[in-house]
Coordinates of C-alpha atoms in Angstrom, one line a residue:
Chain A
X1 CA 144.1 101.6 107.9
X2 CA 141.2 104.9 107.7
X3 CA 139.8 103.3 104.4
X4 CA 139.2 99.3 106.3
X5 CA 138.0 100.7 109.0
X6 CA 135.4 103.2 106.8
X7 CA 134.7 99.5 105.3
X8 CA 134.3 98.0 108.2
X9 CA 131.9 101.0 109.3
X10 CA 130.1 100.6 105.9
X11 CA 129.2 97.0 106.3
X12 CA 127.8 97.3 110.1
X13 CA 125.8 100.3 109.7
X14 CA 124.7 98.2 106.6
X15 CA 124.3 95.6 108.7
X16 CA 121.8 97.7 111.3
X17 CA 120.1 99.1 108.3
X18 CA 119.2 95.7 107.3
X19 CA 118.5 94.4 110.9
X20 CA 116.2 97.6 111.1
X21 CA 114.0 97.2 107.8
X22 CA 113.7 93.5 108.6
X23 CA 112.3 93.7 111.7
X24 CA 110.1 96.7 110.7
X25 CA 108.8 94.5 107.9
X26 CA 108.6 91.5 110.4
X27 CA 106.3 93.3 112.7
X28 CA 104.2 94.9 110.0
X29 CA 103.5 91.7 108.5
X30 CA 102.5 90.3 112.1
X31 CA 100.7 92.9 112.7
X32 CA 98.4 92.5 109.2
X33 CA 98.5 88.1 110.1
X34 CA 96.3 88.7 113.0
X35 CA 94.0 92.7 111.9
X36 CA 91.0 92.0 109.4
X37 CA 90.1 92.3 106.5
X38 CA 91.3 88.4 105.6
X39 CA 91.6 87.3 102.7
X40 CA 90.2 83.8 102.8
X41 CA 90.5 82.5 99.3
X42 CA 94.2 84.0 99.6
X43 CA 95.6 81.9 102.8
X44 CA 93.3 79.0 101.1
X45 CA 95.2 78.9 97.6
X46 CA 98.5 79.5 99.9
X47 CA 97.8 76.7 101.8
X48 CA 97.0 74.6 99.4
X49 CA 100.7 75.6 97.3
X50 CA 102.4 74.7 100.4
X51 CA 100.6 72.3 101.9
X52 CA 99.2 69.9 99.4
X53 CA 102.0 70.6 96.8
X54 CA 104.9 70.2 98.9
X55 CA 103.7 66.8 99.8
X56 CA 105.8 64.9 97.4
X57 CA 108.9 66.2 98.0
X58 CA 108.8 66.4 101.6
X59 CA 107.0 62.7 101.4
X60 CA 109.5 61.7 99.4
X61 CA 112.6 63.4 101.7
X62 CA 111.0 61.7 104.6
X63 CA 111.4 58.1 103.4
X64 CA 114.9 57.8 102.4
X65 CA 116.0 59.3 105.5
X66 CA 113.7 57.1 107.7
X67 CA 115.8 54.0 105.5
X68 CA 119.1 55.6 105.1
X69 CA 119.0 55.7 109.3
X70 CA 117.5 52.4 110.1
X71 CA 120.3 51.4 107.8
X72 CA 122.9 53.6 109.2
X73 CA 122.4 53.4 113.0
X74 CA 122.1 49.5 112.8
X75 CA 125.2 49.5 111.5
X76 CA 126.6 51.6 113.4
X77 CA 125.0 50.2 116.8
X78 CA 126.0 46.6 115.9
X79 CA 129.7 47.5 116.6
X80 CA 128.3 47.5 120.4
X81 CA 125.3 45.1 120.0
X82 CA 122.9 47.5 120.2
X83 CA 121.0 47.2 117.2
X84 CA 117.6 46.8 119.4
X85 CA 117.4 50.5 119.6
X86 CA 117.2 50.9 115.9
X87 CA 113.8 51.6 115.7
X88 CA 114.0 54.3 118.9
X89 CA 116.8 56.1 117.3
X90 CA 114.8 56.0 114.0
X91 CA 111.1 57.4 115.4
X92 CA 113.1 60.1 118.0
X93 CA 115.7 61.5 114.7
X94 CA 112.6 61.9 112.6
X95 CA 110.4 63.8 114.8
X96 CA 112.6 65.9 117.0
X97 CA 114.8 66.7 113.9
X98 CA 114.9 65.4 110.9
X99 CA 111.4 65.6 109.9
X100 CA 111.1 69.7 111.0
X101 CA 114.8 70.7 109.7
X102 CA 115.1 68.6 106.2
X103 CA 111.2 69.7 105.6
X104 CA 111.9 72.9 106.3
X105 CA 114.9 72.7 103.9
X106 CA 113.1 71.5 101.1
X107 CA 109.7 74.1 101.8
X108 CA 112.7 76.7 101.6
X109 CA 114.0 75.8 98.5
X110 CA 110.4 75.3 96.8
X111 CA 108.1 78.1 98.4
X112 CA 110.5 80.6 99.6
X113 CA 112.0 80.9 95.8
X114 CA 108.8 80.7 94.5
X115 CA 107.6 83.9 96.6
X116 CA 110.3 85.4 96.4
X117 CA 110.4 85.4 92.8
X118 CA 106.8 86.4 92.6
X119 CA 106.6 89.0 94.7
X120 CA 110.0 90.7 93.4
X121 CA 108.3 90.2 89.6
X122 CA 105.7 91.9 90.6
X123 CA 107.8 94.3 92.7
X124 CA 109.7 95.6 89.4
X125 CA 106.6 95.4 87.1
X126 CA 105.2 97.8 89.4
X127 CA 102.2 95.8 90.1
X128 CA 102.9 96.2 94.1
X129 CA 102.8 99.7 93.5
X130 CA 99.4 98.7 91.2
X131 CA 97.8 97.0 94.4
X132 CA 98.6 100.3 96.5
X133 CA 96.9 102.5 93.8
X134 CA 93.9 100.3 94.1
X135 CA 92.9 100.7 97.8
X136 CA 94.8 97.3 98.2
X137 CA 97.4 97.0 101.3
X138 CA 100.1 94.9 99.8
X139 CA 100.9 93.7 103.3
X140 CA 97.8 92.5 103.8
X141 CA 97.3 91.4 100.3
X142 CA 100.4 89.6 99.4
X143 CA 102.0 89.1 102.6
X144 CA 100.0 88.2 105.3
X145 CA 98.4 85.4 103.5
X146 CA 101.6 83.7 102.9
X147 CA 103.4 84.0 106.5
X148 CA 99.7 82.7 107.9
X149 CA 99.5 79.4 105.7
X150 CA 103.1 78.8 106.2
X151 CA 103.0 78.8 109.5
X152 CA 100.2 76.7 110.0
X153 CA 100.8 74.3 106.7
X154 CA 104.9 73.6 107.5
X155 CA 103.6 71.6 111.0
X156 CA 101.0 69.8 108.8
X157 CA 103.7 68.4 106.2
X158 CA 106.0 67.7 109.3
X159 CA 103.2 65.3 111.1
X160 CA 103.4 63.5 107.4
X161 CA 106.9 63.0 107.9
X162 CA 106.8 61.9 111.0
X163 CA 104.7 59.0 110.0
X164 CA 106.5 58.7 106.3
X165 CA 110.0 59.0 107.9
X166 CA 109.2 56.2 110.7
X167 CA 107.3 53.9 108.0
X168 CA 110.7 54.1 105.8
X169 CA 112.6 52.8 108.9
X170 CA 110.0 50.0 109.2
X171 CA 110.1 48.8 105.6
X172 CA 114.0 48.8 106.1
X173 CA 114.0 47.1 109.6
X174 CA 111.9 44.2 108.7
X175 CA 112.3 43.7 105.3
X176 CA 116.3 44.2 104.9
X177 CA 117.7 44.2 108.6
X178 CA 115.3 41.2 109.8
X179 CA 113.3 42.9 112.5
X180 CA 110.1 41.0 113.8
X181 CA 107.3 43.9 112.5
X182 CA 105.1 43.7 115.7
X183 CA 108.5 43.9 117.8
X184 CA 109.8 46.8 115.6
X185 CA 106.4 48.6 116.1
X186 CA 106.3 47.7 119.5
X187 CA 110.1 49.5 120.1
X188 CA 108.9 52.5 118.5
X189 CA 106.3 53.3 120.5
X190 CA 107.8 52.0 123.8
X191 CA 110.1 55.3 124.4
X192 CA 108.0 57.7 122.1
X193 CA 106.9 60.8 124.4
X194 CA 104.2 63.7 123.3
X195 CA 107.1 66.0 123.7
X196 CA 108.7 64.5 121.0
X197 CA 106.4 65.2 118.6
X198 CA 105.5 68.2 119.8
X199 CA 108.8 70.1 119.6
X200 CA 109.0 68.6 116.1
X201 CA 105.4 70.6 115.5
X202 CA 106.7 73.8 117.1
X203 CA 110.3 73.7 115.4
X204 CA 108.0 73.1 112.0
X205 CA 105.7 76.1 112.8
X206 CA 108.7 78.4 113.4
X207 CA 110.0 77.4 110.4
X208 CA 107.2 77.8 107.9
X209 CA 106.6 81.2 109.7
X210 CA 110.7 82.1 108.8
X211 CA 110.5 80.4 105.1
X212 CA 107.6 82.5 104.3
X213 CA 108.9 85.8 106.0
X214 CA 112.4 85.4 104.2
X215 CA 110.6 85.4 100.6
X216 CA 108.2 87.9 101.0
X217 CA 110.9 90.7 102.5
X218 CA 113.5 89.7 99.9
X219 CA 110.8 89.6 96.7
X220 CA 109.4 93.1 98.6
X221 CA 112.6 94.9 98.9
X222 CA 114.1 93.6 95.3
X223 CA 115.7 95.8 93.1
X224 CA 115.9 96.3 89.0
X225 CA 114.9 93.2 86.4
X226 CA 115.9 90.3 86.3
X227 CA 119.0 90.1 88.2
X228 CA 116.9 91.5 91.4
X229 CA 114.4 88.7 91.2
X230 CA 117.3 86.0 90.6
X231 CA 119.4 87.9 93.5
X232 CA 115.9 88.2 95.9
X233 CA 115.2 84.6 94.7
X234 CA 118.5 83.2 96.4
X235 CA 118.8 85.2 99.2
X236 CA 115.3 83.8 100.0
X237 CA 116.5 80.3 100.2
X238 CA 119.8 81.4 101.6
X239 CA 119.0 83.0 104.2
X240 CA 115.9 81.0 105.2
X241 CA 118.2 77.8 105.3
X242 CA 120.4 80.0 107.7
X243 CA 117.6 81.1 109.9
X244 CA 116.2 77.1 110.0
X245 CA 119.9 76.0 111.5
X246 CA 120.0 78.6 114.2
X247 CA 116.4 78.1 115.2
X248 CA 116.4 74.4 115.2
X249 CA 119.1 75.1 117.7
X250 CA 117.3 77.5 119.9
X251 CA 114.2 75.3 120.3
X252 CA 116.0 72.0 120.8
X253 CA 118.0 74.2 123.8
X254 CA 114.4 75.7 124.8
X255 CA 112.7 71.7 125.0
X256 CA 115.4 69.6 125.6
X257 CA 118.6 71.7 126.9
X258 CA 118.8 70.6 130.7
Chain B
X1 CA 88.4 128.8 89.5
X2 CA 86.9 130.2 92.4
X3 CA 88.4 130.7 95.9
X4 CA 85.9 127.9 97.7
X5 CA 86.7 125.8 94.6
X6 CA 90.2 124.3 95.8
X7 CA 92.2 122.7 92.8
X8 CA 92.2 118.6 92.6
X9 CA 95.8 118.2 93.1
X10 CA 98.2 121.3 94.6
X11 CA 101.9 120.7 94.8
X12 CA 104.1 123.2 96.5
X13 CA 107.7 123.7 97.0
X14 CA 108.4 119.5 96.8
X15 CA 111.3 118.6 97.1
X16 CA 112.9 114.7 96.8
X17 CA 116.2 113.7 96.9
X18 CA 117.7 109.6 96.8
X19 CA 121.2 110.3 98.8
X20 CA 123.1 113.4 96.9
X21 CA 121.0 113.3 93.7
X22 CA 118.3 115.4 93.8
X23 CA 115.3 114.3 91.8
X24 CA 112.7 117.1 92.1
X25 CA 113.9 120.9 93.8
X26 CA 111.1 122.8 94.8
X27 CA 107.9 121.9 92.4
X28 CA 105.0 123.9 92.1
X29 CA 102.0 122.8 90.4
X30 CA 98.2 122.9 89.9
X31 CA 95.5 121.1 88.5
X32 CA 92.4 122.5 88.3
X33 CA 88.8 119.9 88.5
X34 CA 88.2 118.5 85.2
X35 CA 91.6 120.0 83.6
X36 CA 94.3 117.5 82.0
X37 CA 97.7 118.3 82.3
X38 CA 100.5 116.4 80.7
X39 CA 104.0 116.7 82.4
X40 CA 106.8 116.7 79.6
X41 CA 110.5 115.8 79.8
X42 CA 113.6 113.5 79.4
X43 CA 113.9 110.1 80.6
X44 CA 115.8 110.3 84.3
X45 CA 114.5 114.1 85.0
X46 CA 111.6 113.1 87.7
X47 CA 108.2 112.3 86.0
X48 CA 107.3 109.4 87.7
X49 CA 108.9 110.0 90.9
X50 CA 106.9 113.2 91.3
X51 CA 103.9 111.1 90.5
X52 CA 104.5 108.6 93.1
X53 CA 104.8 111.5 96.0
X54 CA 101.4 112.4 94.8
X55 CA 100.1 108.7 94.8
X56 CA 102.0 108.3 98.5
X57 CA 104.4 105.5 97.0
X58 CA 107.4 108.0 97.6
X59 CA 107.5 110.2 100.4
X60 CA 108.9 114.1 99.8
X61 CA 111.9 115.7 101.7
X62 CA 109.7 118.7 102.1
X63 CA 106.9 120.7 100.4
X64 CA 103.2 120.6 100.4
X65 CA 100.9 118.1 97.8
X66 CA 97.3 119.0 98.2
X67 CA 94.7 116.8 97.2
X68 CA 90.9 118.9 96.9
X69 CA 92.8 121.1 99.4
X70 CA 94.1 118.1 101.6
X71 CA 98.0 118.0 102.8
X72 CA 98.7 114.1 101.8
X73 CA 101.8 114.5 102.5
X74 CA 102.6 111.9 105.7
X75 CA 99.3 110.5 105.6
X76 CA 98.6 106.9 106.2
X77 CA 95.9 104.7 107.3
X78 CA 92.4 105.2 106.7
X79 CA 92.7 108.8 105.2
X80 CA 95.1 107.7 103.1
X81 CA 93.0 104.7 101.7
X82 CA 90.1 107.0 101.8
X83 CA 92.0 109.6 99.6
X84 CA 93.3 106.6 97.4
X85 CA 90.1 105.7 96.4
X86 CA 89.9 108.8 94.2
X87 CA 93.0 107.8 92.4
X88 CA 92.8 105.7 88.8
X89 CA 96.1 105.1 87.3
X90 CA 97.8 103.4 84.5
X91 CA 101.6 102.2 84.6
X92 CA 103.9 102.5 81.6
X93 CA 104.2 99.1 81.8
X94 CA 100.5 98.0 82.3
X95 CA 100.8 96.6 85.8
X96 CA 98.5 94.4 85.1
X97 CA 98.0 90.9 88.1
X98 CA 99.7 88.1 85.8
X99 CA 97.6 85.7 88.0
X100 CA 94.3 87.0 87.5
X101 CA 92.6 87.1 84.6
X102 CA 91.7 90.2 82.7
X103 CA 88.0 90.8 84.2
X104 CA 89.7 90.1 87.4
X105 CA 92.1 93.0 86.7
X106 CA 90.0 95.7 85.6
X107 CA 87.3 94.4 88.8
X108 CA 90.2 94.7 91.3
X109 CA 89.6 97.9 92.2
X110 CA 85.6 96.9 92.6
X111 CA 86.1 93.9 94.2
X112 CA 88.9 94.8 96.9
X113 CA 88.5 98.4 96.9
X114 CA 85.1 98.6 97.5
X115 CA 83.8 95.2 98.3
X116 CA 81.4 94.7 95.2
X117 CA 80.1 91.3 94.7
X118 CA 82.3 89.4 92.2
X119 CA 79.3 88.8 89.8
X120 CA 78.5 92.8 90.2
X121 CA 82.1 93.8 89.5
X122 CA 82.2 91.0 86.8
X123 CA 79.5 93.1 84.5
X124 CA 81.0 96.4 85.4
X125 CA 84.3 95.4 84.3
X126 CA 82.9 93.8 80.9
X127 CA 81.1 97.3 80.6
X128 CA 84.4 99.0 80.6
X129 CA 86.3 96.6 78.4
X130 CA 83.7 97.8 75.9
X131 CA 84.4 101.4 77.1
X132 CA 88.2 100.6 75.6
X133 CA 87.6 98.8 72.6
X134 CA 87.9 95.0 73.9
X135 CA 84.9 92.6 73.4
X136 CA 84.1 90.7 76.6
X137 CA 85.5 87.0 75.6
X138 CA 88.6 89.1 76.1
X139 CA 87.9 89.3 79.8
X140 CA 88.6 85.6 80.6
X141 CA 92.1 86.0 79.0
X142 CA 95.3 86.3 81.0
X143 CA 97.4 89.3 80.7
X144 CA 99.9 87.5 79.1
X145 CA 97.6 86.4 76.1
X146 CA 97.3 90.2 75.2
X147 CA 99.3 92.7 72.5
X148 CA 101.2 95.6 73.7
X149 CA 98.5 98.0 73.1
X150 CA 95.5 95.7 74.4
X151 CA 97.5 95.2 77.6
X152 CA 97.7 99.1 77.6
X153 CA 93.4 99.2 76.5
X154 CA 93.4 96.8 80.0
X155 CA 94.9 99.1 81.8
X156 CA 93.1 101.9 81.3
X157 CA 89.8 99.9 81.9
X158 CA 91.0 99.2 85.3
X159 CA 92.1 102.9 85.8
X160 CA 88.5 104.2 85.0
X161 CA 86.5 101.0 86.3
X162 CA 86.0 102.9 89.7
X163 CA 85.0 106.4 88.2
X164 CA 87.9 107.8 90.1
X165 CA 87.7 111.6 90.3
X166 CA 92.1 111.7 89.3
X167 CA 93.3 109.5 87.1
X168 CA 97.2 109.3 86.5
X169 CA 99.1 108.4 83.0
X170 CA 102.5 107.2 83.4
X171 CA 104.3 107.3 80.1
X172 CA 101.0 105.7 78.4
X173 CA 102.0 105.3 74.6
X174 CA 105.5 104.3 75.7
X175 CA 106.7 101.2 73.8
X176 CA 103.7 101.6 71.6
X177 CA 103.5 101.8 67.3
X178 CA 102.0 105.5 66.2
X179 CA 98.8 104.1 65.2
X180 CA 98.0 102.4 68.6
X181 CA 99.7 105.5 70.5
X182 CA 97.1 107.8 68.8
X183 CA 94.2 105.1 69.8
X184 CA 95.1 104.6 73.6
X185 CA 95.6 108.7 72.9
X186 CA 92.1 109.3 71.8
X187 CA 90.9 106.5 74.6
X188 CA 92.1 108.4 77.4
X189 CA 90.6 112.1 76.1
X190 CA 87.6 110.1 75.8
X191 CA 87.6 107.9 78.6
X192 CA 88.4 111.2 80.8
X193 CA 85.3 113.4 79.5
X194 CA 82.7 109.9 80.4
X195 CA 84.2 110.0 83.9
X196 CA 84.6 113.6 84.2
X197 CA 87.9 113.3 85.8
X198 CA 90.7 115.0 86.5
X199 CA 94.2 113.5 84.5
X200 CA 97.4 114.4 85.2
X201 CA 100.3 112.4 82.7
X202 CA 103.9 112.2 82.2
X203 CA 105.0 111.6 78.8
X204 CA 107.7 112.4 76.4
X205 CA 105.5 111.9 73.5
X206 CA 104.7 114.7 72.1
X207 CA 101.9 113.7 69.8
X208 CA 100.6 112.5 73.2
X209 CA 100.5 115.6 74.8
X210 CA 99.3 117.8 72.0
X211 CA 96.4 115.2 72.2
X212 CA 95.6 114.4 75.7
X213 CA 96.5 118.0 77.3
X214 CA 95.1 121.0 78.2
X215 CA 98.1 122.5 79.5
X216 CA 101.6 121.3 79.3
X217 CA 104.0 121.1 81.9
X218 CA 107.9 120.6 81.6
X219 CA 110.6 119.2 83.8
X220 CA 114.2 119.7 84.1
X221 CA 116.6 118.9 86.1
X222 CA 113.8 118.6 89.2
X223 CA 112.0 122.1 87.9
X224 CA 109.1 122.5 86.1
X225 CA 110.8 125.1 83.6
X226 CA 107.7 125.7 81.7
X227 CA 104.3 125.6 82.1
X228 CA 101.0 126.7 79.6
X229 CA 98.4 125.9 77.3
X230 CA 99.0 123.2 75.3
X231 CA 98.3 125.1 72.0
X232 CA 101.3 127.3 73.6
X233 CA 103.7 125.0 73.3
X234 CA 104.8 125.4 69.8
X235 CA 105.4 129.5 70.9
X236 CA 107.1 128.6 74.4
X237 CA 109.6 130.8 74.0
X238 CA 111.8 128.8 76.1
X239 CA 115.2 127.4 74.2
X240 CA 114.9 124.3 76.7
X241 CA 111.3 123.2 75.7
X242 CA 111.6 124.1 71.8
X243 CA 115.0 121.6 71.9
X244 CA 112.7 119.3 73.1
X245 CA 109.8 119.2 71.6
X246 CA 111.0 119.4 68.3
X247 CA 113.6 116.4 69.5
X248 CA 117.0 118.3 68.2
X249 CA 119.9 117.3 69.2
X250 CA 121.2 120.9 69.6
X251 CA 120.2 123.2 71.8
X252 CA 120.9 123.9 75.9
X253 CA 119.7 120.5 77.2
X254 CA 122.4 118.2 75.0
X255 CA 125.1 121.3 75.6
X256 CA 125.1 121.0 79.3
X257 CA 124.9 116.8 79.2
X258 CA 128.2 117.2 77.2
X259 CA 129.8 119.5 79.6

């Protein structure tokens, strides 16, 4: 009974410790987002490595699930002749939650590894250490760069969703399912609201700013060779993928919980 | 030295501990301007942690470091990046940005540091490529591309392309052949008397430290245990540093790791 309980005590004060050096890292990174100097050419090659680069896969994500639920929710409303809200069901899914959760997913998976992984290399090559010795903050240097284009690149890719996810609904609506185009277009617009598209934006936002966060405190804080980076490297996606669920929660309670 | 004259670097009583294993207990040292001191020992017995208290990467329990008769010890900020600027170093294992290339690496300093123009730090870094034996097509390379012992001749360019005032070795012929040992070796002495800095290194190789010191320093278990000229060294009369710098496997230091 005394040694579960001493494990039980081990893994909460490891717990707190965690909670502790993750919000002290969280608000030390804030804090060098929004203090000068910048590093332009920094937040620009970021933004470009998750903006422009992620566009495929997130382009490509968007499309089959803008078809898969054109096809799936006509099938489904047929069983009670609904099948005219097809193309509602399809433009409200993509841009209150598909679009901002399975782009966030696959930005996780792609960027957050990829920092991870980088930063923890250069964590146990001692280059972070390198930066330090040369007058460089690595906060400001390797961190603050990131969690800015993140935050601002995730709601870019999600906007291209949007319109990729809803166009993959079309092409299945009228070309397989027989939908009249201008009627289609027509029923997508009809019960489309600004706040739709806007929580989508916000819940994208929060994400990117979580993804990027997620690998630059597990690459920061790795340990030893190779296994450290591989262990910092999954943890990143792990825990960012975690932290996507239980936000998209939170937000779709803050816009649309009454 | 002279009492107005404080030394470069001034560690006192420091003391660093990770949980129950204590790392250094109660280190004194000095390093006087333009003196190189080379800090022997065995692998696990404190080298580099010591150096990173003095560089601020590692904080100490307790103690004093002194930097030209400054307490760095808790300092942060702007007097800490002010007092960083005086620092060179080279990492055992280079260190080098994989992502930049190697101009870009030994310009770092310049260029973030102190805000150079890129062009401005481009020829100073070419200048000390030269300075270490590299010709200047070798500046557009990524670290990668390089030997060993190039990577290392990188390195040390980027250490002494600020003309730092203290420049720290960490274990810098480790993983080396003799022949390029002795040339990063002679690099640094010489490399050190252009600047006119101040070195301090940690090293178990004692060809090395004959070379690159003027006094020798050794740690064990978290004490420095000895500490002279390095033309001493061969007349310590200290059992501990003759086991190790004649690399016997007799002697006090492998009869208390068998107890």
């Amino acid at each position: 009974m005394t040694d579960f309980l001493a494990t039980v005590g081990r893994v909460f004060m490891a717990f707190l410790a965690h909670t502790g050096r993750l919000s002290a890292f969280t608000a030390t990174a804030v804090s060098h987002v929004v203090r000068p100097p910048f590093y332009p050419r920094l937040i620009l090659r970021e933004m470009i490595e998750i903006g422009y680069f992620s566009l495929p896969v997130v382009g490509l994500t968007a499309v089959f699930t803008g078809m898969v639920l054109a096809l799936q929710s006509y099938s489904g409303f047929s069983r009670f002749a609904a099948e005219g809200a097809v193309a509602t069901v399809v433009v409200l899914s993509i841009t209150r939650e598909l679009a901002p959760v399975l782009a966030g997913l696959m930005v996780a998976g792609r960027i957050g590894a990829s920092m991870a992984a980088e930063i923890g290399t250069m964590r146990v090559t001692e280059q972070i250490d390198a930066l330090t010795t040369l007058s460089t903050n690595p906060f400001k240097y390797l961190v603050a760069p990131r969690i800015l284009a993140g935050t601002l690149m995730l709601p870019f890719l999600v906007l291209v969703a949007d319109i990729i996810g809803v166009f993959g609904g079309y092409i299945v609506g009228v070309y397989k399912l027989g939908f009249n185009s201008a009627s289609y277009i027509a029923r997508t617009w009809e019960y489309l609201m600004p706040l739709d598209v806007i929580s989508g934006l916000v819940k994208a936002a929060v994400f990117g700013f979580l993804i990027t966060l997620m690998g630059c405190y597990n690459g920061y804080y790795s340990k030893g060779g190779a296994q450290g980076v591989g262990a910092a490297t999954t943890n990143a996606v792990v825990s960012a993928a975690i932290m996507i669920l239980v936000f998209n929660y939170i937000i779709t309670a803050i816009f649309f919980g009454k | 030295m002279t009492s107005s004259t404080p030394p470069k670097i001034q560690l006192s009583d420091v003391h660093k501990a990770f949980g129950p294993k204590v790392v250094l207990d109660g280190i004194d040292l000095s390093v006087a301007k333009g003196e190189s001191v080379v800090v022997i020992g065995g692998s696990g017995t404190g080298k580099s942690v010591m150096l990173k208290c003095i560089l601020g990467l590692l904080r100490p329990e307790s103690g004093s470091i002194k930097v030209d008769g400054e307490e760095v010890v808790g300092m942060s900020g702007k007097d800490r990046a002010r007092v960083m600027t005086k620092f060179g170093m080279l990492f055992q294992g280079g260190a080098l940005f994989d992502s930049l290339t190697v101009w870009e690496n030994v310009a770092f300093g310049l260029i973030q540091g102190q805000k150079m123009e890129r062009t401005k730090a481009r020829d100073i870094a070419i200048e000390k490529l030269a300075q270490v034996g590299l010709a200047a097509s070798s500046g557009e390379l990524f670290p990668a591309e390089l030997s060993g012992g190039m990577q290392k001749r990188v390195s040390l360019a980027r250490a002494i392309a600020t003309s730092p005032d203290i420049i720290f070795f960490d274990e810098p012929t480790t993983g080396l052949d003799p022949i390029m040992a002795d040339v990063i070796n002679g690099l640094i002495v010489k490399c050190c008397k252009e600047v006119g800095a101040t070195a301090l290194s940690i090293t178990h190789d004692m060809a090395s430290a004959r070379k690159i010191a003027d006094r020798i320093a050794m740690l064990y278990k978290g004490k420095l245990i000895w500490v002279g000229p390095a033309k001493d060294i061969d007349h310590s009369g200290n059992a501990f540093v003759d086991q190790f710098i004649h690399g016997r496997e007799e002697g006090p230091i492998s009869m208390e790791l068998r107890a």
